[in-house]
Short mmCIF file of C-alpha atoms and ligand atoms in Angstrom, two decimals:
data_model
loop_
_atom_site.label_atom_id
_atom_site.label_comp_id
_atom_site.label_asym_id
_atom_site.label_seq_id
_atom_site.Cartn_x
_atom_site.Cartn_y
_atom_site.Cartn_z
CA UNK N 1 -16.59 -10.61 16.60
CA UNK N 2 -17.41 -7.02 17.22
CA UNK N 3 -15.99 -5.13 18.57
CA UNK N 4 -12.35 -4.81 19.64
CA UNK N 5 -10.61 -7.75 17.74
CA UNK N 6 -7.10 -5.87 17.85
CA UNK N 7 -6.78 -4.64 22.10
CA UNK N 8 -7.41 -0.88 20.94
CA UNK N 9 -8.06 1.56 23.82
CA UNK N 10 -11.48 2.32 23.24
CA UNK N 11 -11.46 5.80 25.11
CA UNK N 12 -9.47 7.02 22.67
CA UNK N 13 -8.70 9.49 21.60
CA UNK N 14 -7.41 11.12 24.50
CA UNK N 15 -5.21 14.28 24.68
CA UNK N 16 -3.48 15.45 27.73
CA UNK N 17 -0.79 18.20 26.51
CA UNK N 18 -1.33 19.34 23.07
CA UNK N 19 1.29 17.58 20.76
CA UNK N 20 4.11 17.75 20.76
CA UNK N 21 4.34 17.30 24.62
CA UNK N 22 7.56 18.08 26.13
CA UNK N 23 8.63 14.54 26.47
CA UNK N 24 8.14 14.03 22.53
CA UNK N 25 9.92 17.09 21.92
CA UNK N 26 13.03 16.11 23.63
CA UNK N 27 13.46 12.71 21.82
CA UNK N 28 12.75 14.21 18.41
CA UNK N 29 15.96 17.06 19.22
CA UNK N 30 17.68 14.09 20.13
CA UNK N 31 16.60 12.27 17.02
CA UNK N 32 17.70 15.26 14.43
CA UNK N 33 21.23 14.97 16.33
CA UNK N 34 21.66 11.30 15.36
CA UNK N 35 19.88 10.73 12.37
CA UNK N 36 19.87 12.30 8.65
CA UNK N 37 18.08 15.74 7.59
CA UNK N 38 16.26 13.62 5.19
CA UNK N 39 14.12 12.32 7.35
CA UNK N 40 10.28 12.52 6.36
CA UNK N 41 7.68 11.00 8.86
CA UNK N 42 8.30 13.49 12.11
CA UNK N 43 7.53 16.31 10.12
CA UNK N 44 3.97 15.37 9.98
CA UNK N 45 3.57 13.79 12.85
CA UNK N 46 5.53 15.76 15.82
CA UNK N 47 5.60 12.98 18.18
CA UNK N 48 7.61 9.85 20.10
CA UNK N 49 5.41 7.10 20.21
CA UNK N 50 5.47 5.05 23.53
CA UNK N 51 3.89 1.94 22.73
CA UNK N 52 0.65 1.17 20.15
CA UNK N 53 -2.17 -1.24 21.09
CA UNK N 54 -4.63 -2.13 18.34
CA UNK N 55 -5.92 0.77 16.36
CA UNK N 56 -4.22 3.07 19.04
CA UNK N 57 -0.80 4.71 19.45
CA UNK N 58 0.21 6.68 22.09
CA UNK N 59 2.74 8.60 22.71
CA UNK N 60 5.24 9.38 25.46
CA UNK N 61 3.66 12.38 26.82
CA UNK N 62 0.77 10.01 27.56
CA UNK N 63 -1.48 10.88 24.26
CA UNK N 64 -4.20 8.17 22.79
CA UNK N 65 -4.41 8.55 19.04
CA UNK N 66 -6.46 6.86 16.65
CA UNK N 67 -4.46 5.10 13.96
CA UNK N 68 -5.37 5.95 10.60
CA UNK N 69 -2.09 6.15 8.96
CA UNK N 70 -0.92 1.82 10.08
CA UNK N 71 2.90 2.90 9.40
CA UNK N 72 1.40 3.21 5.64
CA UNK N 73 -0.79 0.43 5.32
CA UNK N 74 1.58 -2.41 7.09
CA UNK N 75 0.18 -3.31 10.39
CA UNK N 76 -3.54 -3.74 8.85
CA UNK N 77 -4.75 -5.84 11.58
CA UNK N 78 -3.56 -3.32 14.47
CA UNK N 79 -0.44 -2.65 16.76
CA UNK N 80 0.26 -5.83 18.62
CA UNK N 81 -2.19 -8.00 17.61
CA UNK N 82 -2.47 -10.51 20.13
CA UNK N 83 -3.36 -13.06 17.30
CA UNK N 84 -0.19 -12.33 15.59
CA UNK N 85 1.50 -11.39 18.57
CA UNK N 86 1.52 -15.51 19.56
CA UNK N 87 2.65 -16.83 17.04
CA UNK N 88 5.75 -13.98 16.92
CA UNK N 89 6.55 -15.11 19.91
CA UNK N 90 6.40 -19.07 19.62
CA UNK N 91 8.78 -18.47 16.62
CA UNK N 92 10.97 -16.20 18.64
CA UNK N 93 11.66 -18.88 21.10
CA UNK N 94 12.49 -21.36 18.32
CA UNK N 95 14.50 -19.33 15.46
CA UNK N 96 14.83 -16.29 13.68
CA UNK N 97 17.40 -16.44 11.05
CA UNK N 98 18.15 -19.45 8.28
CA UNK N 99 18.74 -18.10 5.04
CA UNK N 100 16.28 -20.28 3.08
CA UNK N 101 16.83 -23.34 4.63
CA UNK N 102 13.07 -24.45 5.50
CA UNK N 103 11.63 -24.32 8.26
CA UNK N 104 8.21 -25.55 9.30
CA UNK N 105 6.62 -22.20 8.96
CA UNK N 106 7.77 -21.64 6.26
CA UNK N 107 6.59 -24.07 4.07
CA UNK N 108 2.99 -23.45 5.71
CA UNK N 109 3.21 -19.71 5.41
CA UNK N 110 3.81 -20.23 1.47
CA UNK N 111 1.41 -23.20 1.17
CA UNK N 112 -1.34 -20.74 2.62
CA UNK N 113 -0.17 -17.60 0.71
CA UNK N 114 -0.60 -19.41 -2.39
CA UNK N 115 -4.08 -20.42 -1.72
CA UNK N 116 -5.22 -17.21 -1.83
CA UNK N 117 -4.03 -16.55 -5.11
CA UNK N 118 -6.10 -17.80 -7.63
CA UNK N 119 -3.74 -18.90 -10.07
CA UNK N 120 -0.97 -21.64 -9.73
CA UNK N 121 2.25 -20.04 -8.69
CA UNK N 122 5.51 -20.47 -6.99
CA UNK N 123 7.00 -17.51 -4.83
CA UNK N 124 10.25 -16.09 -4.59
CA UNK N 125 10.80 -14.06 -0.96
CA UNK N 126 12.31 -10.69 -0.80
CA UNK N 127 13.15 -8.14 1.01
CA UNK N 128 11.29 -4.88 0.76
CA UNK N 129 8.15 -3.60 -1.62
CA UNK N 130 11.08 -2.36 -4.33
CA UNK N 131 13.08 -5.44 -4.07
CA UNK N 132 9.39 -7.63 -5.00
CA UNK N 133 9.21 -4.87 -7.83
CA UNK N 134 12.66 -5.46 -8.93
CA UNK N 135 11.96 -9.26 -8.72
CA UNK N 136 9.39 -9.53 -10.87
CA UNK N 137 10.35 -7.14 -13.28
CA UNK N 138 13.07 -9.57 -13.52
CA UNK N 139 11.43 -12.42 -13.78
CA UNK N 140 9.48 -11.01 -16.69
CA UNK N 141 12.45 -10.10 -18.57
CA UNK N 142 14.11 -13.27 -17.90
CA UNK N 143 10.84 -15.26 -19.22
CA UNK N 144 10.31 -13.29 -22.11
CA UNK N 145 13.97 -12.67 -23.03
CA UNK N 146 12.62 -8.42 -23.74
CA UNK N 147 13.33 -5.23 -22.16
CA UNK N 148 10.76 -2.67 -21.78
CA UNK N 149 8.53 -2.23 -19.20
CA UNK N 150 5.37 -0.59 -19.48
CA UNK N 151 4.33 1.20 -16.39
CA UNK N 152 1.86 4.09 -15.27
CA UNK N 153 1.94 7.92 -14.50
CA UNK N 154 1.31 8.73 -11.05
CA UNK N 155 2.44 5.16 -10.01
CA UNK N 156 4.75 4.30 -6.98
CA UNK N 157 7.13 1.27 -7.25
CA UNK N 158 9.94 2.20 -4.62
CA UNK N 159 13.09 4.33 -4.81
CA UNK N 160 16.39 1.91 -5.63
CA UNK N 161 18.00 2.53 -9.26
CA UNK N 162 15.53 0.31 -10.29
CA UNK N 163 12.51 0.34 -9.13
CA UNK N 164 12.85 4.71 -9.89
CA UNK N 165 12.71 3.88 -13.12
CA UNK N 166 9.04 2.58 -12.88
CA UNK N 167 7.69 5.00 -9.99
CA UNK N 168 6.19 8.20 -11.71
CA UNK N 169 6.60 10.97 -9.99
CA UNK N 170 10.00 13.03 -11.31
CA UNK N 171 11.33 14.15 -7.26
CA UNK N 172 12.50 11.39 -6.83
CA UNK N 173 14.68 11.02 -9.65
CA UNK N 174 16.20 14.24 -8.56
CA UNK N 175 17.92 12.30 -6.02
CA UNK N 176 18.83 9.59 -7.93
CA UNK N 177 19.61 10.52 -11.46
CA UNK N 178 20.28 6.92 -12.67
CA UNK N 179 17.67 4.09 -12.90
CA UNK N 180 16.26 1.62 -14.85
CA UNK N 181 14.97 3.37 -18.14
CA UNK N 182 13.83 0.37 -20.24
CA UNK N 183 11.04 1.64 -19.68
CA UNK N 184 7.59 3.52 -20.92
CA UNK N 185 5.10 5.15 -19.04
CA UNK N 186 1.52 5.77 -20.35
CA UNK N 187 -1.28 7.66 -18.45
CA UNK N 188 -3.67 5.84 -15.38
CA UNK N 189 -7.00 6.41 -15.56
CA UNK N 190 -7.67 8.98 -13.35
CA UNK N 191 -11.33 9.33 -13.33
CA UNK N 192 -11.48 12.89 -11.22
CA UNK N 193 -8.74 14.55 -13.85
CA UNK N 194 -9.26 12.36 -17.02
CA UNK N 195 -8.61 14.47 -20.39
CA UNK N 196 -9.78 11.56 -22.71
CA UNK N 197 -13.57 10.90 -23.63
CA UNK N 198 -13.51 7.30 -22.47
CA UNK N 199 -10.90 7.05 -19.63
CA UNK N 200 -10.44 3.23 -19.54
CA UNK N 201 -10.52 2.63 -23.43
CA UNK N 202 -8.40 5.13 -24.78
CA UNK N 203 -5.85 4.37 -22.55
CA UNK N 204 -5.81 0.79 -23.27
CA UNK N 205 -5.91 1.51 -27.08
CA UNK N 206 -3.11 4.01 -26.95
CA UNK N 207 -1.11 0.98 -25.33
CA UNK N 208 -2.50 -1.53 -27.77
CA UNK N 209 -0.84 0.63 -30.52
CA UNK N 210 2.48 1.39 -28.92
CA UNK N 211 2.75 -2.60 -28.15
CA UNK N 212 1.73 -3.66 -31.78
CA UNK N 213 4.37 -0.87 -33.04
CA UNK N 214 7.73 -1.96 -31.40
CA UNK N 215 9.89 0.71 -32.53
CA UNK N 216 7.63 3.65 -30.88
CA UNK N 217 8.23 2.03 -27.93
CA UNK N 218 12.31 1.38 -28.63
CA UNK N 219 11.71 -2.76 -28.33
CA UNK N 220 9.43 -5.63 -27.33
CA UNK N 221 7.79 -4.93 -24.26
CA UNK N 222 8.37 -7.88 -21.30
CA UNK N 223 5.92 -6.65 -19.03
CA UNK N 224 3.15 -4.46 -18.26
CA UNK N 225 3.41 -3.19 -14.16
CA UNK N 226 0.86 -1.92 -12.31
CA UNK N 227 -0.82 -0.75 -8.96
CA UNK N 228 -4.59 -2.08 -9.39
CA UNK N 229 -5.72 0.95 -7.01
CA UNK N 230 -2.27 3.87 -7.30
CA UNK N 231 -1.07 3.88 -3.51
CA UNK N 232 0.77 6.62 -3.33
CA UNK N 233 -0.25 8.56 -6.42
CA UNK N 234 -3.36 9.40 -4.66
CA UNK N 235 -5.42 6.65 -3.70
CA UNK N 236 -6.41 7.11 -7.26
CA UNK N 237 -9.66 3.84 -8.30
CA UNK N 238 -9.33 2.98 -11.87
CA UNK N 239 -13.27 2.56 -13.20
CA UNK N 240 -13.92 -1.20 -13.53
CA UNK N 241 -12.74 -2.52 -16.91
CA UNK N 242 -9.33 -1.14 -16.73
CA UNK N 243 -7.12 -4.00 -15.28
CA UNK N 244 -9.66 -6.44 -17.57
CA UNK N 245 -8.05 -4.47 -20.49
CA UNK N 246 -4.64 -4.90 -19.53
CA UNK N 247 -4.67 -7.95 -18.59
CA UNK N 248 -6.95 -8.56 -22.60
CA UNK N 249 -3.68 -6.75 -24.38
CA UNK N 250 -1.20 -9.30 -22.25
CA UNK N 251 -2.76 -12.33 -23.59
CA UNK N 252 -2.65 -10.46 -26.73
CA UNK N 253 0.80 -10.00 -27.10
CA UNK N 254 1.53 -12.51 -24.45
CA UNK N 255 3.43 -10.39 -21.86
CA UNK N 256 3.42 -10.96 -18.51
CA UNK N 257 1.01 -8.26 -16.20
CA UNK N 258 3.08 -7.43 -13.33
CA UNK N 259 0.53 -6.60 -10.32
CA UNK N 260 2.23 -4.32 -7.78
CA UNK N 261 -0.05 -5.57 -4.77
CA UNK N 262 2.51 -4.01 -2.00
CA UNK N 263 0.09 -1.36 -1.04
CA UNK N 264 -3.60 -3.19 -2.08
CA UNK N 265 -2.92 -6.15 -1.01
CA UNK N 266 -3.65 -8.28 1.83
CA UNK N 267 -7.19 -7.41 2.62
CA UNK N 268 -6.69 -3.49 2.67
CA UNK N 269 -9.54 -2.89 -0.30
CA UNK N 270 -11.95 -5.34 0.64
CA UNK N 271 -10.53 -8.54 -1.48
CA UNK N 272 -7.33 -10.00 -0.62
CA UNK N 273 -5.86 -9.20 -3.53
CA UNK N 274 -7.35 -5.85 -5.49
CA UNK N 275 -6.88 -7.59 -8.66
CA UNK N 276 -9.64 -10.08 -7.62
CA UNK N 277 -12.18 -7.08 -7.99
CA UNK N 278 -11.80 -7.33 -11.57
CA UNK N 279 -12.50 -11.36 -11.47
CA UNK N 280 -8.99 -11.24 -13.40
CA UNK N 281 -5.19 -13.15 -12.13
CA UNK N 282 -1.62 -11.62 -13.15
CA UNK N 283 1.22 -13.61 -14.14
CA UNK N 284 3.16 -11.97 -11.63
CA UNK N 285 2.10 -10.33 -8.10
CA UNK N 286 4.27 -8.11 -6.07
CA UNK N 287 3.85 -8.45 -2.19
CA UNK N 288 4.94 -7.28 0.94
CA UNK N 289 3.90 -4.02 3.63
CA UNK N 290 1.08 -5.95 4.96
CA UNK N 291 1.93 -9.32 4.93
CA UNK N 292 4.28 -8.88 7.66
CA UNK N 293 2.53 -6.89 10.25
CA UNK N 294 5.33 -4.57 10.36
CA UNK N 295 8.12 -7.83 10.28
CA UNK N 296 9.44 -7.11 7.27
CA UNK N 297 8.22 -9.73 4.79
CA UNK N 298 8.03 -9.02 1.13
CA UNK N 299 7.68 -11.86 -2.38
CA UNK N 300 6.81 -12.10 -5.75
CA UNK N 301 4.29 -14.68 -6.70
CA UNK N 302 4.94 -15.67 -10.43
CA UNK N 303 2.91 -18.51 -12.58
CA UNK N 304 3.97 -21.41 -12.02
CA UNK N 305 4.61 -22.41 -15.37
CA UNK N 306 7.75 -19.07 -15.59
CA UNK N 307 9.82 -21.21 -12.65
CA UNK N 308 12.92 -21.94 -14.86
CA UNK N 309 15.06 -19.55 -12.58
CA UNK N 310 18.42 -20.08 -12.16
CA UNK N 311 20.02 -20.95 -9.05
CA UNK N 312 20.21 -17.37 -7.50
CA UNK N 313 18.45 -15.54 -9.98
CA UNK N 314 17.61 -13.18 -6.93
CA UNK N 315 19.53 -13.01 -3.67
CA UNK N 316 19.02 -11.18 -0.34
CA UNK N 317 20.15 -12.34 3.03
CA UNK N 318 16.72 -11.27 4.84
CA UNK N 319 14.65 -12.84 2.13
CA UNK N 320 11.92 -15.52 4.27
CA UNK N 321 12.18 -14.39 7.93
CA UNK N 322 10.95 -16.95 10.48
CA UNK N 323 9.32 -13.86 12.23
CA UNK N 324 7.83 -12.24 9.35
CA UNK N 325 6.78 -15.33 7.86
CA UNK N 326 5.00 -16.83 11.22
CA UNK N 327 3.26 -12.94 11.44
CA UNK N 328 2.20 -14.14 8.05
CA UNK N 329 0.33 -17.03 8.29
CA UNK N 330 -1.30 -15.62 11.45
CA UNK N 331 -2.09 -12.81 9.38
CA UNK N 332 -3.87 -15.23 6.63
CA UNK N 333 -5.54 -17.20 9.11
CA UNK N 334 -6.80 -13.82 10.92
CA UNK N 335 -8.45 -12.25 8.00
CA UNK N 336 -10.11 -15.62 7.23
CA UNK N 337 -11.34 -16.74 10.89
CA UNK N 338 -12.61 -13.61 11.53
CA UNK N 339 -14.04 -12.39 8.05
CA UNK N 340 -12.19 -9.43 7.92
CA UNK N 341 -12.93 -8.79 4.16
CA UNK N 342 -16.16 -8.35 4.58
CA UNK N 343 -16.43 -6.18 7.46
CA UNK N 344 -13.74 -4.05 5.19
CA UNK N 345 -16.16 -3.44 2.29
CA UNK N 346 -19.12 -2.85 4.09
CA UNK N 347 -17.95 -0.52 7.00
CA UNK N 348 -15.79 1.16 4.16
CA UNK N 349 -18.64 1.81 1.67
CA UNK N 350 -20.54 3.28 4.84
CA UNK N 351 -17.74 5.70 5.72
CA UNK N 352 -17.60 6.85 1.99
CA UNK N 353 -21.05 7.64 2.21
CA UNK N 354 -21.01 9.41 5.08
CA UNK N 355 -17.99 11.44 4.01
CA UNK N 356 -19.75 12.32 0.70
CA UNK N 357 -22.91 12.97 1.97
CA UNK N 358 -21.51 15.11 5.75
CA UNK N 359 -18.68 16.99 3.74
CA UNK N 360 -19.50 20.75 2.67
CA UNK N 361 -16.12 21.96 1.66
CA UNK N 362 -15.71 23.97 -1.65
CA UNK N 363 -11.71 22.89 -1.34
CA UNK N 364 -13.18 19.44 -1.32
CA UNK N 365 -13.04 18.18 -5.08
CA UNK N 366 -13.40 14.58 -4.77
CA UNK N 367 -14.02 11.86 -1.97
CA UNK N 368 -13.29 8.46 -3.26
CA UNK N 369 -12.69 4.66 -1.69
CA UNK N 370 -12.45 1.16 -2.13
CA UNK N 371 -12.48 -0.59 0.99
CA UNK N 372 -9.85 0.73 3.91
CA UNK N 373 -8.30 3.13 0.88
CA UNK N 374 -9.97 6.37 1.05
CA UNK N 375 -8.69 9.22 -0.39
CA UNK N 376 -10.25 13.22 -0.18
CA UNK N 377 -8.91 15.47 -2.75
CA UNK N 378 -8.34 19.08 -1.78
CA UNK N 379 -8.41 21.60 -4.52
CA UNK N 380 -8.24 25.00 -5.20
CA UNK N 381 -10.52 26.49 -7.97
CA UNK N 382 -10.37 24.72 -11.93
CA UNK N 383 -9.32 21.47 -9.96
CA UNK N 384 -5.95 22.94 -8.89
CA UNK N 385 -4.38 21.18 -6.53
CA UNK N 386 -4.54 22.42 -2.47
CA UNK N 387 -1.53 20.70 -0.95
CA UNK N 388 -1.16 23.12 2.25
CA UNK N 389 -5.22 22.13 3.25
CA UNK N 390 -3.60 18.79 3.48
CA UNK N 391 -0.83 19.65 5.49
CA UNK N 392 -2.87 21.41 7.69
CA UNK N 393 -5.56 18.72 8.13
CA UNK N 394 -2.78 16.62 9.25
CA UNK N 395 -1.77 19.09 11.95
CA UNK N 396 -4.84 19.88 13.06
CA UNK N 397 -5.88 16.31 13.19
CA UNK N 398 -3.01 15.55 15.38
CA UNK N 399 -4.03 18.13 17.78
CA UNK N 400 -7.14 16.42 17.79
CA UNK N 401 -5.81 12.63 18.56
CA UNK N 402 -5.86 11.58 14.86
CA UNK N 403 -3.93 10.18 12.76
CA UNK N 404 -4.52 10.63 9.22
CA UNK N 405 -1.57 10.84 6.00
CA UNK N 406 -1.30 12.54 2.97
CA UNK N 407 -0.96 10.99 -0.79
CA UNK N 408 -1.15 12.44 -4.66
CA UNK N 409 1.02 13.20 -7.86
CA UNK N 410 0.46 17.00 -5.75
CA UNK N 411 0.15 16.14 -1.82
CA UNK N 412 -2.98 17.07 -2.39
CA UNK N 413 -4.92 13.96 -1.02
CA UNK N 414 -6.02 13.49 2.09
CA UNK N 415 -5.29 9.35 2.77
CA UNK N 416 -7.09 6.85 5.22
CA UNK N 417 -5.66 3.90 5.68
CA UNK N 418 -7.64 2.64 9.03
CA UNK N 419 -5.89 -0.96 10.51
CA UNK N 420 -8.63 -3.30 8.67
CA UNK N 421 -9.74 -4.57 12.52
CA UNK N 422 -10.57 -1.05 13.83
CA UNK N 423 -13.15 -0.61 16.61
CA UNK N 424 -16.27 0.83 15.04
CA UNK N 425 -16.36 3.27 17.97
CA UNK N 426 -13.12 4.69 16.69
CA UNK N 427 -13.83 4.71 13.16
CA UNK N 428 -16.60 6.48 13.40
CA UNK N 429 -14.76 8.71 16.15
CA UNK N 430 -12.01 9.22 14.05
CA UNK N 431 -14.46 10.42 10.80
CA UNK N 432 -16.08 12.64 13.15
CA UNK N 433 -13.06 14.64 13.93
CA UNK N 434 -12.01 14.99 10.58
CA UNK N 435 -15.55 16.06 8.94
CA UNK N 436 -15.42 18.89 11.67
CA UNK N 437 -11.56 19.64 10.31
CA UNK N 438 -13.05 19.86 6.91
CA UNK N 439 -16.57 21.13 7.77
CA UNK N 440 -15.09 23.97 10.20
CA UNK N 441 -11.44 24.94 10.14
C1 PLP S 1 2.57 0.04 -4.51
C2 PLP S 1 3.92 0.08 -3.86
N1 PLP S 1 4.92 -0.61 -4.41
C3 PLP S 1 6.16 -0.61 -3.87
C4 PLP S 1 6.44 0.12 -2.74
C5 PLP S 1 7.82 0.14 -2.16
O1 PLP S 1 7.87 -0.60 -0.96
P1 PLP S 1 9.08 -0.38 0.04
O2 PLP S 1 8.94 0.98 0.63
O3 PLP S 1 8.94 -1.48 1.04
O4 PLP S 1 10.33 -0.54 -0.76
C6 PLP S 1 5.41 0.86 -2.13
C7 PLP S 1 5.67 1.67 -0.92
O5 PLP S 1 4.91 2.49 -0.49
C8 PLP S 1 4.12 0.83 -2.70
O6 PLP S 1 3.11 1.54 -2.17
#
């Protein structure tokens, strides 16, 4: 299968005018004329992107970059996979819009999706990573007839009024003062900044308590939610054991685990679903980012034996897209046919290595993976966190024909996210230039 499954340009990267060019430059003016001083993305990465092939964008000044950002972890098996790409199309040239009346793909899509679950469940489409959140929040509390949610520090969930309500980090609730708040957050084992003795089972006794002692936690709890590997908290690995626990205390207290699988999922750590490294299966899984290939698809997988919903428990006119769902199944069949999972886990555990071993940066403080989710956490002295190295790592590697993102409760956290069909060439490329960021600059 090796070695250019996606269409990447292998001569990449290439750099012509040092970014941003002056084509670039005059479509991001235009772009802060038209669009709101909130935007985030082009202040990291100072370009217009032409077109994207593979594991390769460039950009309209004619600049090759390798892709290590995938528009956060959603088109895993490369820009315009031809695989994908085909069946798009055949489902462009039939329909694109029906609500939820069926359609041929979509009854495959969710027969497929299913499969790879290892539990019997039904799935309910939405429309964005939040709105699968919301979803199966909701679905918990409508099984269980409770209200609180247990959820994690450091953990991402999405921005609406709900969905804030689970996500950890405080910013964002500057914005948005009102949210769901039903809800209590205990620490994530953080094994780089852990203040307990035993990171996993401290934490899970500390929530064994609260649960067994409903009034500490203001009511019965209806769910426990959580990111098997935190996304955007810092590409932060729980030690083995800890999703075992949780999902232990659920059958304890019988409350469904909630597994927010929007960032994990889908092949990106080396298992379809994270939760699978743990040999364990939720009662409810959150999906979307990947799935679609960048057509927005999103769902919530719940057991089979919670599907006493209502007729319209949850609405949304996107919810099933023919165009998403027909990227979907071509993304299923893709990772399968062409092993993808494998070649995840092993090429990822060798570019951990050589990270670990070819890094010599005091500012470096930790280098941590699991699969195509690597994360290198900059620090100052006593573990403080180093936010601007990351910022300027992500200049720099621009300048360089990189593309790499940040993460972290602090920005501090460098973040790979390679598409899961990258070129080994550019991998390897790609590492090169930013060992030399971190080795030299
Ligand atoms: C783990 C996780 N859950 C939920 C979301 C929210 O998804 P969306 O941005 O599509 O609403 C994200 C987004 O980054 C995520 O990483």
């Amino acid at each position: 299968m090796e070695d250019n499954l996606d269409g990447s340009i292998l001569d990449a990267p290439k750099i012509l005018i040092t970014p941003p060019g002056p084509k670039s430059l005059a479509i991001l003016k235009q772009q802060e004329v038209y669009e709101t001083s909130a935007l985030n993305y082009p202040k990291y990465f100072k370009i217009a992107i032409d077109k994207a092939q593979g594991s390769t964008i460039v950009d309209v000044d004619g600049n090759v970059y390798i892709d290590m950002v995938t528009g956060i972890s959603v088109v895993n098996l490369g820009h315009n996979n031809p695989y994908i790409k085909k069946y798009v199309e055949t489902q462009l040239n039939k329909v694109w819009h029906t609500l939820e009346i069926p359609t041929e793909i979509r009854v495959m899509f969710a027969k497929k999706l299913l499969s790879t679950l290892g539990f019997k469940a039904k799935l309910l489409f939405t429309t964005t990573g939040a709105d699968a959140v919301e979803a199966g929040v909701k679905i918990a509390r409508w099984v269980t007839k409770r209200k609180v949610i247990i959820a994690f520090e450091g953990s991402y969930h999405g921005i609406t009024s709900g969905t804030l309500g689970f996500t950890g980090a405080n910013r964002f609730k500057e914005f948005n003062p009102i949210f769901d708040s039903f809800v209590a957050k205990f620490p994530y084992p953080y094994p780089y900044r852990c203040p307990f003795k035993d990171c996993v089972n401290d934490i899970l006794s500390l929530i064994d308590y609260a649960i067994s002692n409903p009034a500490y936690l203001g009511g019965e709890v209806a769910g426990i939610l959580v990111e098997p590997v935190q996304g955007e908290g810092g590409y932060v690995i729980p030690p083995r054991g800890f999703l075992k626990g949780l999902r232990e205390i659920a059958d304890k207290y019988s409350i469904p685990l909630i597994v927010d699988e929007v960032q994990t999922g889908v092949g990106r750590t080396g298992k379809m679903w994270a939760y699978q490294w743990e040999g364990i299966t939720p009662d409810i899984v959150c999906i979307s980012k990947s799935i679609g290939e960048g057509i927005p698809l999103s769902m919530v997988a719940y057991r089979e034996d919670f599907d006493k919903l209502p007729i319209g428990f949850h609405l949304g006119t996107y919810r099933g897209n023919p165009l998403g769902l027909a990227a979907g199944l071509a993304t299923l069949e893709f990772i399968e046919r062409f092993d993808i999972l494998s070649r995840v886990q092993r090429l990822g555990e060798k570019v951990l290595s050589e990270l670990k071993e070819e890094i010599s940066n005091p500012h470096v403080g930790d280098i941590r993976g699991l699969g195509f989710m690597i994360g290198i956490e900059l620090v100052k002295g006593n573990k403080d966190p180093l936010s601007e190295g990351v910022k300027k790592a992500i200049e720099e590697s621009l300048k360089r024909g990189l593309l790499v993102y940040k993460a972290g409760r602090w920005d501090n956290v460098i973040r790979l996210m390679p598409p899961l069909t990258i070129p080994e060439k550019l991998l390897f490329t790609g590492i090169e230039i930013l060992k030399d960021i971190l080795n030299n600059v």
